[in-house]
mmCIF file with all atom_site columns, C-alpha atoms in Angstrom:
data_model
loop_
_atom_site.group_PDB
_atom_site.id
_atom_site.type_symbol
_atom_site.label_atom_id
_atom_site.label_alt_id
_atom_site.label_comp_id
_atom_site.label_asym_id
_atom_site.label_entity_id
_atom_site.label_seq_id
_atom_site.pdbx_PDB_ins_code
_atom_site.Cartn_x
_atom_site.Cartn_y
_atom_site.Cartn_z
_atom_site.occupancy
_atom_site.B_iso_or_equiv
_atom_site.pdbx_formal_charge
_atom_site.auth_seq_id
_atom_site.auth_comp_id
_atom_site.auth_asym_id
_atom_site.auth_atom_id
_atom_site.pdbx_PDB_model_num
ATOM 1   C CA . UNK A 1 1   ? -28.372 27.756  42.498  1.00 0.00 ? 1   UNK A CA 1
ATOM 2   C CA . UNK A 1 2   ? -29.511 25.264  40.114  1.00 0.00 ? 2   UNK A CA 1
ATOM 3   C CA . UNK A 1 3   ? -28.640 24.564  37.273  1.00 0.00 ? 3   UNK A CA 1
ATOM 4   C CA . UNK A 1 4   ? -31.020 23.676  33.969  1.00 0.00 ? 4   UNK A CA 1
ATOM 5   C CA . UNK A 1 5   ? -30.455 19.680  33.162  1.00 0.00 ? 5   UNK A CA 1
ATOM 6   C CA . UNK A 1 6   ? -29.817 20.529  28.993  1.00 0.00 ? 6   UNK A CA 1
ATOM 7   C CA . UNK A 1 7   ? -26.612 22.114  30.525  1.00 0.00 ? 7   UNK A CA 1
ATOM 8   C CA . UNK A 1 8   ? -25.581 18.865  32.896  1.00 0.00 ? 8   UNK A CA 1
ATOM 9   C CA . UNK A 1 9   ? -25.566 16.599  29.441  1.00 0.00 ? 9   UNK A CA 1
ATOM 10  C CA . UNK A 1 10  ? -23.832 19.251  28.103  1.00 0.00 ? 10  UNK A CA 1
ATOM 11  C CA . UNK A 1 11  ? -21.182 19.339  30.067  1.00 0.00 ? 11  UNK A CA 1
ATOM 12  C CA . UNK A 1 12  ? -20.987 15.269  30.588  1.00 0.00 ? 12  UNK A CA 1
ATOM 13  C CA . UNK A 1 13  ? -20.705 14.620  26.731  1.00 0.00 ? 13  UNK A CA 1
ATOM 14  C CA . UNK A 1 14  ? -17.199 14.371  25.636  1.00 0.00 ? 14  UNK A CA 1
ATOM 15  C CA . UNK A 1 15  ? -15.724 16.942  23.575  1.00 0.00 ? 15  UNK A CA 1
ATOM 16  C CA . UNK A 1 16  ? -14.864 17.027  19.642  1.00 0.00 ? 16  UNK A CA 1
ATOM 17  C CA . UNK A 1 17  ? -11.476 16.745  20.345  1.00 0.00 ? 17  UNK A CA 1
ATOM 18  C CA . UNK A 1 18  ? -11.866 13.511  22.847  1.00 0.00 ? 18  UNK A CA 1
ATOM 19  C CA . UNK A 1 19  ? -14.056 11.667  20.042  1.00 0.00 ? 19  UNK A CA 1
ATOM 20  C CA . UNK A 1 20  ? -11.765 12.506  17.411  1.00 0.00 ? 20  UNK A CA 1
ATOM 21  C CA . UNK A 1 21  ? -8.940  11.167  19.283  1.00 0.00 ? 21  UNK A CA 1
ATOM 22  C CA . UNK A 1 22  ? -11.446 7.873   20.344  1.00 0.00 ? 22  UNK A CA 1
ATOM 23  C CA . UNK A 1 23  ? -12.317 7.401   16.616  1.00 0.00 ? 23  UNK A CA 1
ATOM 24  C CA . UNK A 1 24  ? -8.635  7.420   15.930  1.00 0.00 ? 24  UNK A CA 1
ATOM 25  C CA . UNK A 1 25  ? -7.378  5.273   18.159  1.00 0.00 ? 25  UNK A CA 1
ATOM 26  C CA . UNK A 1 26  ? -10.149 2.626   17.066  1.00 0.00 ? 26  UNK A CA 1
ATOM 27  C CA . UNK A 1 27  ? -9.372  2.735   13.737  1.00 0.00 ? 27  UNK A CA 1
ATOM 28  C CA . UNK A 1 28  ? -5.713  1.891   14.833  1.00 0.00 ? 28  UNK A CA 1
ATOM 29  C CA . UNK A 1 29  ? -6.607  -0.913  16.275  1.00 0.00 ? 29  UNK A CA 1
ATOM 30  C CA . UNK A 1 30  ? -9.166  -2.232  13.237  1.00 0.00 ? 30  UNK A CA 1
ATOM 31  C CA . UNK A 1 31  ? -5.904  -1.584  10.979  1.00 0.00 ? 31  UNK A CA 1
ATOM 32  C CA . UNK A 1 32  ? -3.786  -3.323  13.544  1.00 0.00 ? 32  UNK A CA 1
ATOM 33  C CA . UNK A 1 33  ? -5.921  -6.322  13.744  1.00 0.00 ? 33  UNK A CA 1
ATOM 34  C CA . UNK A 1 34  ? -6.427  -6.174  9.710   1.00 0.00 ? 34  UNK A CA 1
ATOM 35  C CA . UNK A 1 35  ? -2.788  -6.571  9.299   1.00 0.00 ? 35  UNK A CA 1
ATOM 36  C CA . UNK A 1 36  ? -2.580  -9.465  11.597  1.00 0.00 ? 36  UNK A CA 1
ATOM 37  C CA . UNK A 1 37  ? -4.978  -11.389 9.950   1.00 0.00 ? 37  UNK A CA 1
ATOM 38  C CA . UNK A 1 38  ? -3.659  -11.022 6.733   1.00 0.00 ? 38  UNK A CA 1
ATOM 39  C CA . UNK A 1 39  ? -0.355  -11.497 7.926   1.00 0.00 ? 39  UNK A CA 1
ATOM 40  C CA . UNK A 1 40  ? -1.299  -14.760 9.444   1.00 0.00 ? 40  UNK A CA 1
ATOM 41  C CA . UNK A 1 41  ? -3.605  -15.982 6.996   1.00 0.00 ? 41  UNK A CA 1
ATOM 42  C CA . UNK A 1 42  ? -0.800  -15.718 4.554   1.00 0.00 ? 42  UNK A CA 1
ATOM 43  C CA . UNK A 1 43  ? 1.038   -18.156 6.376   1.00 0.00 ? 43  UNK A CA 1
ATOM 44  C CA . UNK A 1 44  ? -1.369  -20.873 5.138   1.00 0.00 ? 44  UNK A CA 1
ATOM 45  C CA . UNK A 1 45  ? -0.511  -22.100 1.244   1.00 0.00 ? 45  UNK A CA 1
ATOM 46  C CA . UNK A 1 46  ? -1.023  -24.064 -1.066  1.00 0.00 ? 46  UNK A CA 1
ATOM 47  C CA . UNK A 1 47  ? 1.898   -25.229 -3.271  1.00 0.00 ? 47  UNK A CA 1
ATOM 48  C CA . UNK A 1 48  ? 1.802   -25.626 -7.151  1.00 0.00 ? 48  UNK A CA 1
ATOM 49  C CA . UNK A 1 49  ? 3.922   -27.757 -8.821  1.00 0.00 ? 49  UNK A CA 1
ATOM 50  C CA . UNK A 1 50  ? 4.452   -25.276 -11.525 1.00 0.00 ? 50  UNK A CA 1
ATOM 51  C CA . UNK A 1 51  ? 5.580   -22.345 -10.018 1.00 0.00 ? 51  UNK A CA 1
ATOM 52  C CA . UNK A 1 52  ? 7.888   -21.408 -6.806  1.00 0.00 ? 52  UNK A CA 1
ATOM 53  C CA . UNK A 1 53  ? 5.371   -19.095 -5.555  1.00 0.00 ? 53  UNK A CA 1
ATOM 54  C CA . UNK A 1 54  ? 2.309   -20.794 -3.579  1.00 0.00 ? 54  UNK A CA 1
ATOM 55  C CA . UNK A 1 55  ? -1.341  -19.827 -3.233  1.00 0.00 ? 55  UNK A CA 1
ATOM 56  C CA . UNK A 1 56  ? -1.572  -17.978 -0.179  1.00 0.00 ? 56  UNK A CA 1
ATOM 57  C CA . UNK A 1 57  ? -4.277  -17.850 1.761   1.00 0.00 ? 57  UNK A CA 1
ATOM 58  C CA . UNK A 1 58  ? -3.554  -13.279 2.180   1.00 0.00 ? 58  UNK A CA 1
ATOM 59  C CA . UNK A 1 59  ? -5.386  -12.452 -0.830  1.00 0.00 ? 59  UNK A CA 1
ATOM 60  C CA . UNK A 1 60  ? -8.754  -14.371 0.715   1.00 0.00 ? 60  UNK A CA 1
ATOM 61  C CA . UNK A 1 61  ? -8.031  -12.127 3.855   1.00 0.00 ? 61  UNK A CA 1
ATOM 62  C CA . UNK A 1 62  ? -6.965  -9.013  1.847   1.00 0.00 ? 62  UNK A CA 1
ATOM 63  C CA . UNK A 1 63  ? -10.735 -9.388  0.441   1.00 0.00 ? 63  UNK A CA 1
ATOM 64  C CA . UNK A 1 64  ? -12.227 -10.300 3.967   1.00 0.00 ? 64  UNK A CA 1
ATOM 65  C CA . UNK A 1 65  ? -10.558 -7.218  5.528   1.00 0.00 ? 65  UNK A CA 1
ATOM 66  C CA . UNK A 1 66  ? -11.395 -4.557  2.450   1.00 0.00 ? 66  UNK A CA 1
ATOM 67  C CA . UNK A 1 67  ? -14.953 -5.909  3.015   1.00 0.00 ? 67  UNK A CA 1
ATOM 68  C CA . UNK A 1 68  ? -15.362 -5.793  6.292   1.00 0.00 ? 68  UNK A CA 1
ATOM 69  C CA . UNK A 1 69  ? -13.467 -2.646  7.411   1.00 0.00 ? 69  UNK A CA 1
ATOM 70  C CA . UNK A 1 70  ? -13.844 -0.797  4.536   1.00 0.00 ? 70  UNK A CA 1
ATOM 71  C CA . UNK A 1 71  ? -11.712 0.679   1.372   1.00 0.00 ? 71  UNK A CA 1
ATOM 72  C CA . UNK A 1 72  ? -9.409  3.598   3.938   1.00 0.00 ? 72  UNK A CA 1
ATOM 73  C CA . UNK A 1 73  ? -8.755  0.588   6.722   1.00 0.00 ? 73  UNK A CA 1
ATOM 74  C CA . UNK A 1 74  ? -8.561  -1.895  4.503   1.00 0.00 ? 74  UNK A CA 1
ATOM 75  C CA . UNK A 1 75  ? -5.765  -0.127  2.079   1.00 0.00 ? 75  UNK A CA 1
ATOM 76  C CA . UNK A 1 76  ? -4.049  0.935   5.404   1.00 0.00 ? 76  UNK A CA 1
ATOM 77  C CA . UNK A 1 77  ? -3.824  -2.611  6.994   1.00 0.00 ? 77  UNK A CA 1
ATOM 78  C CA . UNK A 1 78  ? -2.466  -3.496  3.448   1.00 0.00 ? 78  UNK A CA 1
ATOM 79  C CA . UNK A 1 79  ? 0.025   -0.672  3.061   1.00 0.00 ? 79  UNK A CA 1
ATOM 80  C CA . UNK A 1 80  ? 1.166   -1.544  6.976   1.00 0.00 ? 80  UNK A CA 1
ATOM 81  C CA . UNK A 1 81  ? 1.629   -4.981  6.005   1.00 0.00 ? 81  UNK A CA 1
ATOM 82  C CA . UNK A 1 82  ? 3.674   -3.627  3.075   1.00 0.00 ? 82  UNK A CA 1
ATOM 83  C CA . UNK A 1 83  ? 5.866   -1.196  5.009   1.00 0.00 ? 83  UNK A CA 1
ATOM 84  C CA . UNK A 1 84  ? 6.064   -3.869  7.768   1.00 0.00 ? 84  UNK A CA 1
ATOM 85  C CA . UNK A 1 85  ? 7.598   -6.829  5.674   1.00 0.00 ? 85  UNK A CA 1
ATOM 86  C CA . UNK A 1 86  ? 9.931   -3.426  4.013   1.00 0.00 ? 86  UNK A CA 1
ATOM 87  C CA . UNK A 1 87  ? 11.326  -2.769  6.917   1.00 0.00 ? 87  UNK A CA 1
ATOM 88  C CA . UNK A 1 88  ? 12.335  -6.300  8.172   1.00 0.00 ? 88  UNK A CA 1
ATOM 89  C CA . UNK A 1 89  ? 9.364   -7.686  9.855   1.00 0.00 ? 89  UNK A CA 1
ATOM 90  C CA . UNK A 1 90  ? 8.577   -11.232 9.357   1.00 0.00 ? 90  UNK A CA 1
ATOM 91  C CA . UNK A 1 91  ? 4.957   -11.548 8.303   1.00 0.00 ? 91  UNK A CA 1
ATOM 92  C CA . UNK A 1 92  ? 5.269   -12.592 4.678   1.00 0.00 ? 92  UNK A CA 1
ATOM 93  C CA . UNK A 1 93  ? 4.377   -16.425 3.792   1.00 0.00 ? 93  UNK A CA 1
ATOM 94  C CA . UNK A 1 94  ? 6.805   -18.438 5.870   1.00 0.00 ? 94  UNK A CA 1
ATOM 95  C CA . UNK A 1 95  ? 7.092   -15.511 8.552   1.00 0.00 ? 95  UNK A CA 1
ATOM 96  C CA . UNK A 1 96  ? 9.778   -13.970 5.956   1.00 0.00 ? 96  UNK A CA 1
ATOM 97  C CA . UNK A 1 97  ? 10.373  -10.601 5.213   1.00 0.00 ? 97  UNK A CA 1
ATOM 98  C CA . UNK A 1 98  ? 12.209  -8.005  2.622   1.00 0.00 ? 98  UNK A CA 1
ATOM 99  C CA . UNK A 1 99  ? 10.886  -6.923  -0.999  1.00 0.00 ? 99  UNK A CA 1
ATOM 100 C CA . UNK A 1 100 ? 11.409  -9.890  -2.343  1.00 0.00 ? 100 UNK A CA 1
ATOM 101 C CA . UNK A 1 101 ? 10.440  -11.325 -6.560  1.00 0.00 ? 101 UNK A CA 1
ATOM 102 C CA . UNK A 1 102 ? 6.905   -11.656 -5.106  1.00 0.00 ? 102 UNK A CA 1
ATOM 103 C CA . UNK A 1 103 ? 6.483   -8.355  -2.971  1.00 0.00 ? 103 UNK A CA 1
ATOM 104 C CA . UNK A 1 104 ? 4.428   -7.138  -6.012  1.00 0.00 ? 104 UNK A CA 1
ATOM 105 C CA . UNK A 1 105 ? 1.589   -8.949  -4.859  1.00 0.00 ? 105 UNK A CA 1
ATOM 106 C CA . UNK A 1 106 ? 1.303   -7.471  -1.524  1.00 0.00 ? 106 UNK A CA 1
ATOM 107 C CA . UNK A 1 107 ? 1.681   -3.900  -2.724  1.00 0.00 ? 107 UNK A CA 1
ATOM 108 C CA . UNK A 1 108 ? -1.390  -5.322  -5.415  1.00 0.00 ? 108 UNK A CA 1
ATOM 109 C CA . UNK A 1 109 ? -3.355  -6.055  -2.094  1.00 0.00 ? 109 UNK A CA 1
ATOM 110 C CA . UNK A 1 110 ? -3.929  -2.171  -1.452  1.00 0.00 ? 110 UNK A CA 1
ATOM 111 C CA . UNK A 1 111 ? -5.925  -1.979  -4.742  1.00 0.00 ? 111 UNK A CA 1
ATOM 112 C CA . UNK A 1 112 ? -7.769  -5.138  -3.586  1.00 0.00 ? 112 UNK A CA 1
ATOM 113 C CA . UNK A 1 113 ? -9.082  -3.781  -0.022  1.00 0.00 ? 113 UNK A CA 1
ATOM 114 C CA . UNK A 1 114 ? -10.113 -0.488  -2.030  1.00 0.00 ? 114 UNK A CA 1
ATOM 115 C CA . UNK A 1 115 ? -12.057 -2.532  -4.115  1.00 0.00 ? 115 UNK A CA 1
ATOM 116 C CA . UNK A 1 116 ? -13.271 -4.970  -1.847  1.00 0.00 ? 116 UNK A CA 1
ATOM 117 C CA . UNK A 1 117 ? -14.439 -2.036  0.437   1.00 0.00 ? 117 UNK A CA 1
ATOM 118 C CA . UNK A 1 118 ? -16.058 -0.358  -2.196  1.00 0.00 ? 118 UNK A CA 1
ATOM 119 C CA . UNK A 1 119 ? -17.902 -3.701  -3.127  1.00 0.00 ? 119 UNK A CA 1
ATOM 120 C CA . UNK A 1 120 ? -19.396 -3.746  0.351   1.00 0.00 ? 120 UNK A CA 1
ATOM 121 C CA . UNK A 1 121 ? -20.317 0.033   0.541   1.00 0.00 ? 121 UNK A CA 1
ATOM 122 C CA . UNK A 1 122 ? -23.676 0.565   2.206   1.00 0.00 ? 122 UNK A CA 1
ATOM 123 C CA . UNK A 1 123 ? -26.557 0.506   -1.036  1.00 0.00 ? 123 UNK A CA 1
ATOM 124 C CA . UNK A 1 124 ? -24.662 -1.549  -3.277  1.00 0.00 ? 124 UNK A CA 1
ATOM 125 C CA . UNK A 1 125 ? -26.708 -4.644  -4.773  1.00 0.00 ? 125 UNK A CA 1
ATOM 126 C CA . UNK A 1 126 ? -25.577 -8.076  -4.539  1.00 0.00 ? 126 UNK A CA 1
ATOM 127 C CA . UNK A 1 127 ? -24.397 -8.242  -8.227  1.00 0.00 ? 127 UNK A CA 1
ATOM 128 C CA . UNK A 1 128 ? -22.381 -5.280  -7.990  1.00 0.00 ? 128 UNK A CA 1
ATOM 129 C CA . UNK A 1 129 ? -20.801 -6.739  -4.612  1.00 0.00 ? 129 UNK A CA 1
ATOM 130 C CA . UNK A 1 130 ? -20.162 -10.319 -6.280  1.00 0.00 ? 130 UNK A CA 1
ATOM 131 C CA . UNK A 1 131 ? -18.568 -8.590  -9.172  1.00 0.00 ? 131 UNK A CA 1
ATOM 132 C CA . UNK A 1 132 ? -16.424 -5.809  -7.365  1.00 0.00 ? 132 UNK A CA 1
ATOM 133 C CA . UNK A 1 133 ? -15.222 -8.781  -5.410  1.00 0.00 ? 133 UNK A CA 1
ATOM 134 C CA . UNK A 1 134 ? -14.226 -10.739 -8.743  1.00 0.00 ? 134 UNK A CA 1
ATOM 135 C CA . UNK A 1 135 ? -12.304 -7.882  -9.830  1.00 0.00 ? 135 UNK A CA 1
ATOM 136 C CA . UNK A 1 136 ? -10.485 -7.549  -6.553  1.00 0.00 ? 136 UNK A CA 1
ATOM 137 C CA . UNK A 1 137 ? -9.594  -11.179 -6.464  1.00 0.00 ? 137 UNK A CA 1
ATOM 138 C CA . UNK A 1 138 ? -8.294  -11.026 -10.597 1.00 0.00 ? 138 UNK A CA 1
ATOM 139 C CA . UNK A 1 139 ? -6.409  -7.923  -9.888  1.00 0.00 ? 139 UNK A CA 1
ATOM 140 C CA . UNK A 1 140 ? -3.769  -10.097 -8.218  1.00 0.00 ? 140 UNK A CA 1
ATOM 141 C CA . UNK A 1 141 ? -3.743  -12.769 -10.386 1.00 0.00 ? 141 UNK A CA 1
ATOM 142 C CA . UNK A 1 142 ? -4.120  -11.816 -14.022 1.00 0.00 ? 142 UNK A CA 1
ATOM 143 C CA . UNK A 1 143 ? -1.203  -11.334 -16.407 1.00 0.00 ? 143 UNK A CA 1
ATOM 144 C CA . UNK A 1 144 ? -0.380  -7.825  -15.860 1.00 0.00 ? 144 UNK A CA 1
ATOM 145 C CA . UNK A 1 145 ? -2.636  -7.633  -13.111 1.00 0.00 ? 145 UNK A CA 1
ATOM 146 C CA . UNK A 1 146 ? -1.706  -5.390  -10.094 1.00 0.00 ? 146 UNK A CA 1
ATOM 147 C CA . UNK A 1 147 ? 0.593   -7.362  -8.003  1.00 0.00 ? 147 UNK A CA 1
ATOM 148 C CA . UNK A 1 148 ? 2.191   -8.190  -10.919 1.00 0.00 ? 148 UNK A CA 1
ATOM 149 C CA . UNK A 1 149 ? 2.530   -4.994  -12.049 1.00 0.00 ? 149 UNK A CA 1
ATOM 150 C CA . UNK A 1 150 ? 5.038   -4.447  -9.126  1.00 0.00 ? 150 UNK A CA 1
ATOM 151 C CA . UNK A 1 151 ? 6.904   -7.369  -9.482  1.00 0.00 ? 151 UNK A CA 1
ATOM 152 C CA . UNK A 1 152 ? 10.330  -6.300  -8.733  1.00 0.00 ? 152 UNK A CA 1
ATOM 153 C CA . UNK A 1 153 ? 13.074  -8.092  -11.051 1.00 0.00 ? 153 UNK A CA 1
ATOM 154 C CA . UNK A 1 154 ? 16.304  -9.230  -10.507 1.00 0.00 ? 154 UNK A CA 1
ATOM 155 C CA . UNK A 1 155 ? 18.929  -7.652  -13.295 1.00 0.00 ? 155 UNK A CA 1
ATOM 156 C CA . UNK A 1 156 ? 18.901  -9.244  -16.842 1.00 0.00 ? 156 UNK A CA 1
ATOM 157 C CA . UNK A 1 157 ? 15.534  -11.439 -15.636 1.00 0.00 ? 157 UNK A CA 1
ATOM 158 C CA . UNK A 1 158 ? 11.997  -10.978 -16.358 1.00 0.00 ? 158 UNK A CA 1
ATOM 159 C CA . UNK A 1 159 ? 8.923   -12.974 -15.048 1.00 0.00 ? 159 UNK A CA 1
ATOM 160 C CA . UNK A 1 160 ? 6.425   -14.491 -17.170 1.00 0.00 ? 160 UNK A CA 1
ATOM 161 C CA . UNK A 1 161 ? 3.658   -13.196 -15.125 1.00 0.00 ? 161 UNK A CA 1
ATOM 162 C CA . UNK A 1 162 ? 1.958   -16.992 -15.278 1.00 0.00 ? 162 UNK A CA 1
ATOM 163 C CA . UNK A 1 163 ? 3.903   -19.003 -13.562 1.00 0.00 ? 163 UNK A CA 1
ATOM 164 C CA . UNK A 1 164 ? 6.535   -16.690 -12.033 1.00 0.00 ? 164 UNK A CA 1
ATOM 165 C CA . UNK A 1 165 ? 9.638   -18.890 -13.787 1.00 0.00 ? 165 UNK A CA 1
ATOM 166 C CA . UNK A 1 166 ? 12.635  -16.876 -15.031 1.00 0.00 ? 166 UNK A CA 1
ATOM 167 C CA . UNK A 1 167 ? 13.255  -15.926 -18.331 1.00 0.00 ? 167 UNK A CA 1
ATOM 168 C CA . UNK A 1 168 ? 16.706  -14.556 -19.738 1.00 0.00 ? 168 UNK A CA 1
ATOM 169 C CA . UNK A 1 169 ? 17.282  -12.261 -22.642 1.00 0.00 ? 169 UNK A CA 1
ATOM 170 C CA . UNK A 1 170 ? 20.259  -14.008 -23.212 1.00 0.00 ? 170 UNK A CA 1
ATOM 171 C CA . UNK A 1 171 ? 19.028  -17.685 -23.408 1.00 0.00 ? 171 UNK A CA 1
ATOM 172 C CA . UNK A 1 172 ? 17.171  -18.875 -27.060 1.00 0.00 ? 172 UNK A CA 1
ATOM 173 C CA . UNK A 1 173 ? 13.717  -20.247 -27.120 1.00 0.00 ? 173 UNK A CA 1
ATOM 174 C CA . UNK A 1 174 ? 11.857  -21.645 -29.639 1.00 0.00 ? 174 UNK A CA 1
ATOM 175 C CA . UNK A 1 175 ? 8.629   -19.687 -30.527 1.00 0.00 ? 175 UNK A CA 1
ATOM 176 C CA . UNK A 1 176 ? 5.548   -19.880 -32.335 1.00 0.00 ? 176 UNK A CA 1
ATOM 177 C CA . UNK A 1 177 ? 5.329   -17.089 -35.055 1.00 0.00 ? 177 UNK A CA 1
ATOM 178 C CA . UNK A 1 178 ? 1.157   -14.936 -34.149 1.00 0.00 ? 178 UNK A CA 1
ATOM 179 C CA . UNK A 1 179 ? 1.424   -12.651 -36.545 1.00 0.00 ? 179 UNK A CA 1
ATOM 180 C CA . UNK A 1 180 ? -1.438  -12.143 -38.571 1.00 0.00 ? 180 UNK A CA 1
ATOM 181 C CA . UNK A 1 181 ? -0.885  -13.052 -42.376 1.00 0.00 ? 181 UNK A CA 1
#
């Protein structure tokens, strides 16, 4: 008996079920390897003399990733990087770990591979790209930005969103008086 060649493809070609699981299991591994290169480009700063916390070298790999794996992988190598530091794992700047004053920033990351993915959707033109990719980088950064947003505080201490330096309700400052007269 033979048999017609349409039905010898047919039954060589992998099933539904076998790519879904193949398409999975890649995009494991893209999230995998996005969290490891934010993870270790975060290890690479750049210290201010005005503020504890250093320019890290994550948010430029936050951006790379979200660009080049998209908004869904991108926000999942974030979040993985998140729950990863959460739970004890050192890849935080200085291989440190915990939700610590400046975790805000990584949860802001998310937001910043969405947008960076969406920048670098198929169809967009380069001025939309260049700008998407401005607002992902600010989202981190500006005064009531994202990360800092999410800035966790310590009791009876707020950040000043600028320089990260402590401010206490009960200490006196002098101020300049802005309202309008």
């Amino acid at each position: 008996m033979t048999t017609h060649p349409l039905n010898e493809v047919a039954a060589a070609a992998p099933s539904r079920a076998a790519l879904r699981v193949r398409a999975l299991g890649r995009d494991a591994v893209l999230v995998a390897a996005g969290t490891a290169a934010i993870a270790l480009l975060g290890q690479l700063a750049v210290p201010l003399p005005f503020t504890p916390v250093p320019v890290t070298l994550g948010t430029l790999a936050v951006l790379g990733v979200g660009g080049l794996l998209g908004s869904r992988r991108g926000a999942a190598s974030a979040l993985l990087l998140a729950g990863l530091a959460a739970a004890g794992a050192p890849v935080l700047h200085g291989w440190t770990s915990g939700v610590t004053a400046t975790f805000g920033y990584v949860l802001g990351y998310v937001l910043v591979a969405v947008v960076a993915g969406t920048a670098t959707a198929p169809g967009r033109r380069l001025p939309a790209r260049l700008g998407l990719m401005l607002l992902a980088s600010v989202a981190v950064y500006v005064p009531r930005g994202v990360g800092n947003a999410y800035q966790t505080l310590e009791p009876n201490t707020a950040y000043t969103y600028l320089v990260n330096d402590h401010w206490s309700p009960s200490a006196r400052y002098t101020s300049l008086p802005v309202a309008d007269e």
